[in-house]
Amino acid sequence: MRTAAAILSFLLAIAILPARPASAAASVAPLPGGKTTYVISQGHLKAASQQNWVRLGSYRFAADGTVRAALYLWWQRHPKARQRTGTVPDPSCTTKAGGAASRPRACEVLTAGGFTGAPEESRAGTYTLAGDVLTIRWKIAQTWTEQWYVRPSPDGRLARLDLKHSTLATHGYGYGSNAAISTRRAMSSVKAFPGSLRQDLTSWASGKLVTSGNQPFGHSAFRACAATTSCLTYLQPSSRGACQKSGGCPKYGGGTRPNISSIQYYLTMISKSDRRDTLWHWCTCLAMERGEFCYTGNSHVKPLMQIIDDTGAFRGWVGAEASFSTGSRATDMLAVLRISDFR
């Protein structure tokens, strides 16, 4: 009987033990800004360096405190040639005549090398939140930590990341929502966006860093293409600072007798299944100096990732410029940028 009583007492003691707290592995981490999916642009841009790089892609956060990145990388150490997209805007939004036209030239749109394929870089890490500061520690061979300020939008449909510190990057932008990375908006929605888009950019060229902010981006001025609906085009009639006689156009540029300082712009979807777009632009006079209709020199290629809010609405882009020179690294053009209504 004593043995039976002892067993009963032991069982009762187990029954009234307090429940154990959930294990750390099962704990729920607060999502940054309450959002799971961010589009990210970041870069290492230093004036004295010719080892600069830019990255563009996505971060996806999970409630278990882990984060995964899928990114495209463009690095001066391994320059990539511009890549054809296969998109030639139709005659409704381009011209084959050239000259003093009101539409850009009918040219196949180019983008940064590798951007038409899958992201070449993936990594995993962990994250923590302390107030409005997000800290990410990447699980890779070298030490790489990032800190971002998390800023919710006034309407609560977006969260913005402003780079606070990184062991490798010097500049960065991010925007997040709970829309899937496969959610994107058509070019018709981009053109019809009712808000005001403005650009912030830090660029590297010829050993100099240039930062510009709050620049209007006139998306509504772009022309929709009737047949090539994945593309928008715009011919900027003239430019005060670019496409000048002293800027590589001694025969045809601004300040010459022809005085041609127009810029050809093309904005094109790269993929229907994710957020990729691209912006391509170049000075008309540069093509004319080379006797070309479509410029094959150092044009500006700027891969973009659409910013999509919780409702699935278009809100702009984060992007990067990865325009590697056909000559030396000293004349590459790299940039980290954002074009958004929430800045």
Short mmCIF file of C-alpha atoms in Angstrom, two decimals:
data_model
loop_
_atom_site.label_atom_id
_atom_site.label_comp_id
_atom_site.label_asym_id
_atom_site.label_seq_id
_atom_site.Cartn_x
_atom_site.Cartn_y
_atom_site.Cartn_z
CA MET A 1 0.00 0.00 0.00
CA ARG A 2 2.83 2.38 0.83
CA THR A 3 4.31 1.77 -2.63
CA ALA A 4 0.96 2.40 -4.32
CA ALA A 5 0.47 5.62 -2.33
CA ALA A 6 3.93 6.83 -3.31
CA ILE A 7 3.21 6.22 -6.97
CA LEU A 8 -0.12 8.06 -6.69
CA SER A 9 1.52 11.04 -4.97
CA PHE A 10 4.16 11.18 -7.74
CA LEU A 11 1.50 11.16 -10.47
CA LEU A 12 -0.48 13.89 -8.74
CA ALA A 13 2.66 16.01 -8.46
CA ILE A 14 3.25 15.70 -12.22
CA ALA A 15 -0.36 16.60 -12.93
CA ILE A 16 -0.23 19.88 -11.02
CA LEU A 17 3.16 21.06 -12.38
CA PRO A 18 2.82 24.39 -14.20
CA ALA A 19 2.94 24.27 -18.02
CA ARG A 20 6.38 24.88 -19.51
CA PRO A 21 6.85 27.97 -21.65
CA ALA A 22 7.09 27.46 -25.40
CA SER A 23 10.60 26.75 -26.62
CA ALA A 24 12.64 29.47 -28.29
CA ALA A 25 12.31 27.66 -31.62
CA ALA A 26 8.53 27.96 -31.42
CA SER A 27 8.46 31.61 -30.33
CA VAL A 28 6.96 34.23 -32.61
CA ALA A 29 9.15 37.18 -33.63
CA PRO A 30 7.52 40.50 -34.56
CA LEU A 31 7.82 41.14 -38.29
CA PRO A 32 9.57 44.39 -39.26
CA GLY A 33 6.79 46.90 -39.68
CA GLY A 34 4.39 43.95 -39.60
CA LYS A 35 5.45 43.06 -43.17
CA THR A 36 6.84 39.84 -44.60
CA THR A 37 8.20 40.80 -48.03
CA TYR A 38 10.59 43.63 -48.85
CA VAL A 39 12.20 44.79 -52.08
CA ILE A 40 15.75 45.93 -51.39
CA SER A 41 18.36 48.04 -53.17
CA GLN A 42 21.78 48.48 -51.61
CA GLY A 43 25.31 49.23 -52.65
CA HIS A 44 28.92 49.73 -51.67
CA LEU A 45 29.72 53.07 -53.26
CA LYS A 46 32.94 54.86 -52.33
CA ALA A 47 34.48 57.61 -54.42
CA ALA A 48 38.07 56.35 -54.25
CA SER A 49 37.17 52.74 -55.03
CA GLN A 50 36.79 50.83 -58.29
CA GLN A 51 35.55 47.76 -56.40
CA ASN A 52 32.04 49.12 -55.93
CA TRP A 53 28.92 46.96 -56.16
CA VAL A 54 25.13 47.19 -56.14
CA ARG A 55 22.55 44.57 -55.19
CA LEU A 56 18.84 44.42 -55.95
CA GLY A 57 16.23 41.86 -54.91
CA SER A 58 14.06 40.81 -52.00
CA TYR A 59 14.16 39.97 -48.29
CA ARG A 60 11.49 37.67 -46.86
CA PHE A 61 10.94 37.59 -43.12
CA ALA A 62 9.35 34.73 -41.14
CA ALA A 63 7.77 34.82 -37.69
CA ASP A 64 10.41 32.39 -36.37
CA GLY A 65 13.03 35.16 -36.57
CA THR A 66 14.65 34.08 -39.83
CA VAL A 67 15.11 36.03 -43.05
CA ARG A 68 16.03 34.96 -46.58
CA ALA A 69 17.46 37.07 -49.37
CA ALA A 70 17.34 36.60 -53.15
CA LEU A 71 19.48 39.19 -54.91
CA TYR A 72 21.09 40.22 -58.16
CA LEU A 73 24.68 41.44 -57.84
CA TRP A 74 26.63 43.80 -60.09
CA TRP A 75 30.24 44.34 -59.09
CA GLN A 76 33.05 46.30 -60.71
CA ARG A 77 35.35 43.38 -59.99
CA HIS A 78 33.27 41.27 -62.41
CA PRO A 79 31.59 43.70 -64.84
CA LYS A 80 28.66 42.44 -66.90
CA ALA A 81 27.73 43.59 -70.38
CA ARG A 82 24.30 45.04 -71.05
CA GLN A 83 21.67 42.45 -71.96
CA ARG A 84 18.89 42.46 -74.51
CA THR A 85 15.38 42.12 -73.09
CA GLY A 86 13.71 41.01 -76.33
CA THR A 87 11.29 43.95 -76.11
CA VAL A 88 11.05 46.37 -79.05
CA PRO A 89 8.28 48.96 -78.48
CA ASP A 90 5.78 49.11 -81.33
CA PRO A 91 5.20 52.09 -83.69
CA SER A 92 2.47 53.57 -81.50
CA CYS A 93 5.08 54.64 -78.94
CA THR A 94 8.32 54.83 -80.97
CA THR A 95 9.59 56.01 -84.33
CA LYS A 96 11.87 54.59 -87.00
CA ALA A 97 12.47 58.01 -88.51
CA GLY A 98 14.76 59.53 -85.88
CA GLY A 99 15.44 63.23 -86.29
CA ALA A 100 13.30 65.77 -84.44
CA ALA A 101 10.61 63.27 -83.48
CA SER A 102 8.23 63.38 -80.52
CA ARG A 103 8.65 59.66 -79.81
CA PRO A 104 11.75 57.67 -78.87
CA ARG A 105 13.46 55.50 -81.43
CA ALA A 106 12.28 51.94 -82.08
CA CYS A 107 15.12 50.12 -80.33
CA GLU A 108 15.30 46.86 -78.42
CA VAL A 109 15.38 47.71 -74.73
CA LEU A 110 18.55 46.81 -72.82
CA THR A 111 19.00 46.02 -69.13
CA ALA A 112 21.81 45.10 -66.77
CA GLY A 113 23.52 41.77 -67.47
CA GLY A 114 21.85 38.82 -65.78
CA PHE A 115 18.64 40.62 -64.79
CA THR A 116 16.46 38.63 -67.18
CA GLY A 117 17.35 35.40 -65.32
CA ALA A 118 16.96 34.18 -61.75
CA PRO A 119 18.72 35.91 -58.83
CA GLU A 120 22.28 34.66 -58.59
CA GLU A 121 22.68 35.18 -54.87
CA SER A 122 20.72 33.72 -51.96
CA ARG A 123 21.50 33.74 -48.26
CA ALA A 124 19.79 33.16 -44.93
CA GLY A 125 20.04 34.93 -41.62
CA THR A 126 18.30 35.89 -38.42
CA TYR A 127 16.74 39.17 -37.39
CA THR A 128 15.72 41.03 -34.25
CA LEU A 129 13.76 44.20 -33.60
CA ALA A 130 14.56 46.75 -30.90
CA GLY A 131 12.14 49.64 -31.10
CA ASP A 132 12.28 50.89 -34.66
CA VAL A 133 15.66 49.34 -35.44
CA LEU A 134 15.87 46.08 -37.40
CA THR A 135 19.10 44.10 -37.08
CA ILE A 136 19.95 41.31 -39.53
CA ARG A 137 22.82 38.86 -39.12
CA TRP A 138 23.58 36.89 -42.25
CA LYS A 139 24.85 33.33 -41.89
CA ILE A 140 27.71 33.47 -44.37
CA ALA A 141 31.46 32.92 -44.18
CA GLN A 142 32.26 36.58 -43.50
CA THR A 143 30.71 38.83 -40.88
CA TRP A 144 27.79 40.72 -42.38
CA THR A 145 25.29 42.54 -40.23
CA GLU A 146 22.82 45.23 -41.23
CA GLN A 147 20.72 47.68 -39.27
CA TRP A 148 17.73 49.48 -40.73
CA TYR A 149 15.28 52.01 -39.33
CA VAL A 150 11.71 50.73 -39.87
CA ARG A 151 9.23 53.45 -40.88
CA PRO A 152 5.53 52.59 -41.33
CA SER A 153 3.60 54.53 -43.97
CA PRO A 154 0.77 56.81 -42.78
CA ASP A 155 -1.83 54.50 -44.34
CA GLY A 156 -0.25 51.39 -42.79
CA ARG A 157 -0.05 49.62 -46.14
CA LEU A 158 3.74 49.85 -46.49
CA ALA A 159 6.84 49.88 -44.33
CA ARG A 160 10.06 51.57 -45.38
CA LEU A 161 13.61 50.57 -44.47
CA ASP A 162 16.25 53.30 -44.15
CA LEU A 163 19.81 51.98 -43.85
CA LYS A 164 21.34 52.77 -40.45
CA HIS A 165 24.51 50.67 -40.62
CA SER A 166 26.02 47.79 -42.57
CA THR A 167 29.37 46.07 -42.36
CA LEU A 168 29.53 45.92 -46.18
CA ALA A 169 27.02 48.31 -47.79
CA THR A 170 27.19 52.11 -47.68
CA HIS A 171 23.74 52.95 -49.08
CA GLY A 172 20.40 51.18 -49.15
CA TYR A 173 16.62 51.43 -49.51
CA GLY A 174 13.84 48.96 -48.77
CA TYR A 175 10.04 48.80 -48.91
CA GLY A 176 7.85 46.04 -47.55
CA SER A 177 4.28 44.78 -47.45
CA ASN A 178 2.40 41.54 -47.06
CA ALA A 179 1.87 41.17 -50.80
CA ALA A 180 3.64 38.18 -52.33
CA ILE A 181 6.78 38.80 -54.35
CA SER A 182 4.84 37.45 -57.35
CA THR A 183 2.35 40.35 -57.07
CA ARG A 184 3.08 43.10 -59.60
CA ARG A 185 1.20 45.74 -61.54
CA ALA A 186 1.03 46.15 -65.31
CA MET A 187 2.53 49.15 -67.08
CA SER A 188 -0.96 50.55 -67.57
CA SER A 189 -1.28 50.77 -63.77
CA VAL A 190 2.17 52.36 -63.51
CA LYS A 191 1.22 55.11 -65.95
CA ALA A 192 -2.17 55.63 -64.28
CA PHE A 193 -0.75 55.83 -60.74
CA PRO A 194 -2.44 58.89 -59.22
CA GLY A 195 0.28 59.80 -56.72
CA SER A 196 3.44 61.85 -57.06
CA LEU A 197 6.60 59.78 -57.51
CA ARG A 198 9.95 61.27 -56.51
CA GLN A 199 13.45 59.88 -56.79
CA ASP A 200 16.34 59.74 -54.32
CA LEU A 201 19.65 58.51 -55.72
CA THR A 202 23.31 58.10 -54.86
CA SER A 203 25.50 57.46 -57.90
CA TRP A 204 29.14 56.71 -58.61
CA ALA A 205 30.88 57.77 -61.82
CA SER A 206 34.45 58.75 -62.68
CA GLY A 207 35.56 58.46 -59.08
CA LYS A 208 32.89 60.83 -57.76
CA LEU A 209 29.78 60.29 -55.63
CA VAL A 210 26.71 62.37 -56.40
CA THR A 211 23.63 62.36 -54.18
CA SER A 212 20.34 63.86 -55.33
CA GLY A 213 16.99 63.84 -53.63
CA ASN A 214 13.34 64.71 -54.11
CA GLN A 215 13.55 64.67 -57.92
CA PRO A 216 10.15 64.44 -59.66
CA PHE A 217 9.68 61.30 -61.75
CA GLY A 218 7.12 62.08 -64.44
CA HIS A 219 5.58 58.63 -64.93
CA SER A 220 2.39 60.10 -66.41
CA ALA A 221 4.42 61.72 -69.23
CA PHE A 222 5.43 58.30 -70.57
CA ARG A 223 3.55 57.06 -73.62
CA ALA A 224 1.74 53.72 -73.43
CA CYS A 225 2.43 51.28 -76.26
CA ALA A 226 -0.69 49.90 -77.94
CA ALA A 227 0.73 46.49 -78.90
CA THR A 228 3.82 46.21 -76.69
CA THR A 229 1.79 46.77 -73.52
CA SER A 230 4.71 45.73 -71.31
CA CYS A 231 6.55 48.95 -72.23
CA LEU A 232 6.25 52.71 -71.73
CA THR A 233 8.37 55.27 -73.60
CA TYR A 234 9.22 58.95 -73.32
CA LEU A 235 11.35 61.34 -75.36
CA GLN A 236 12.60 64.14 -73.16
CA PRO A 237 12.87 67.06 -75.62
CA SER A 238 15.96 68.66 -74.08
CA SER A 239 18.27 68.58 -71.09
CA ARG A 240 20.21 71.39 -69.44
CA GLY A 241 22.91 69.27 -67.84
CA ALA A 242 23.19 66.14 -69.99
CA CYS A 243 23.72 65.48 -73.70
CA GLN A 244 25.88 68.60 -74.08
CA LYS A 245 28.72 69.46 -76.44
CA SER A 246 31.16 69.14 -73.55
CA GLY A 247 29.57 65.89 -72.40
CA GLY A 248 30.57 63.67 -75.29
CA CYS A 249 28.55 65.22 -78.12
CA PRO A 250 30.89 67.74 -79.80
CA LYS A 251 29.07 67.60 -83.16
CA TYR A 252 25.40 67.24 -82.22
CA GLY A 253 24.90 67.94 -78.52
CA GLY A 254 23.54 70.90 -76.63
CA GLY A 255 25.57 74.00 -77.50
CA THR A 256 26.35 72.90 -81.08
CA ARG A 257 24.59 74.11 -84.21
CA PRO A 258 22.21 71.07 -84.25
CA ASN A 259 21.75 71.59 -80.45
CA ILE A 260 20.26 68.14 -79.80
CA SER A 261 20.05 67.41 -76.06
CA SER A 262 17.06 65.05 -76.05
CA ILE A 263 17.02 61.82 -74.03
CA GLN A 264 15.45 58.50 -75.07
CA TYR A 265 13.61 56.73 -72.20
CA TYR A 266 12.19 53.19 -72.09
CA LEU A 267 10.44 51.61 -69.08
CA THR A 268 9.82 47.90 -69.53
CA MET A 269 8.52 44.92 -67.60
CA ILE A 270 11.07 42.12 -67.26
CA SER A 271 8.87 39.41 -65.73
CA LYS A 272 5.15 38.74 -65.35
CA SER A 273 5.78 36.48 -62.37
CA ASP A 274 7.61 38.89 -60.05
CA ARG A 275 8.39 42.58 -59.46
CA ARG A 276 11.14 43.11 -62.07
CA ASP A 277 11.04 46.15 -64.38
CA THR A 278 13.89 48.04 -66.04
CA LEU A 279 14.59 51.63 -67.07
CA TRP A 280 16.86 52.32 -70.06
CA HIS A 281 17.88 55.79 -71.23
CA TRP A 282 20.52 57.48 -73.37
CA CYS A 283 21.30 60.77 -75.08
CA THR A 284 20.15 60.95 -78.69
CA CYS A 285 23.28 62.87 -79.66
CA LEU A 286 25.55 60.04 -78.46
CA ALA A 287 24.04 57.68 -81.03
CA MET A 288 24.34 60.36 -83.71
CA GLU A 289 28.03 60.91 -82.90
CA ARG A 290 28.58 57.20 -83.65
CA GLY A 291 26.37 57.17 -86.73
CA GLU A 292 23.90 54.81 -84.99
CA PHE A 293 20.12 54.72 -84.79
CA CYS A 294 20.10 52.72 -81.52
CA TYR A 295 22.93 53.58 -79.16
CA THR A 296 25.35 50.74 -78.43
CA GLY A 297 27.71 52.64 -76.14
CA ASN A 298 27.53 53.42 -72.43
CA SER A 299 23.79 53.79 -72.03
CA HIS A 300 22.13 53.85 -68.61
CA VAL A 301 20.63 50.51 -67.54
CA LYS A 302 18.67 50.62 -64.29
CA PRO A 303 17.02 47.40 -63.11
CA LEU A 304 14.01 48.02 -60.86
CA MET A 305 11.80 46.14 -58.39
CA GLN A 306 8.22 47.33 -58.01
CA ILE A 307 7.03 48.51 -54.59
CA ILE A 308 3.63 46.91 -53.97
CA ASP A 309 1.54 47.67 -50.87
CA ASP A 310 -0.74 45.41 -48.82
CA THR A 311 -3.68 46.05 -51.17
CA GLY A 312 -1.63 45.08 -54.22
CA ALA A 313 -1.32 48.68 -55.42
CA PHE A 314 1.77 50.03 -57.20
CA ARG A 315 3.76 52.56 -55.12
CA GLY A 316 7.02 52.99 -57.07
CA TRP A 317 10.34 51.15 -57.30
CA VAL A 318 13.64 50.52 -55.64
CA GLY A 319 16.41 50.21 -58.19
CA ALA A 320 20.06 50.16 -59.04
CA GLU A 321 22.17 51.36 -61.92
CA ALA A 322 24.67 48.81 -63.23
CA SER A 323 26.05 50.48 -66.35
CA PHE A 324 29.50 49.03 -66.90
CA SER A 325 31.61 50.92 -69.38
CA THR A 326 32.73 49.36 -72.63
CA GLY A 327 36.09 50.97 -71.79
CA SER A 328 37.66 51.20 -68.33
CA ARG A 329 36.21 50.76 -64.84
CA ALA A 330 36.82 54.46 -64.25
CA THR A 331 33.88 55.27 -66.54
CA ASP A 332 31.38 52.81 -65.05
CA MET A 333 28.09 54.24 -63.74
CA LEU A 334 26.63 52.67 -60.59
CA ALA A 335 23.79 53.86 -58.37
CA VAL A 336 21.33 52.96 -55.63
CA LEU A 337 17.91 54.60 -55.97
CA ARG A 338 14.28 54.69 -54.96
CA ILE A 339 11.30 56.19 -56.78
CA SER A 340 8.27 56.31 -54.50
CA ASP A 341 5.40 58.32 -53.07
CA PHE A 342 6.48 57.32 -49.53
CA ARG A 343 9.92 58.70 -48.75
#
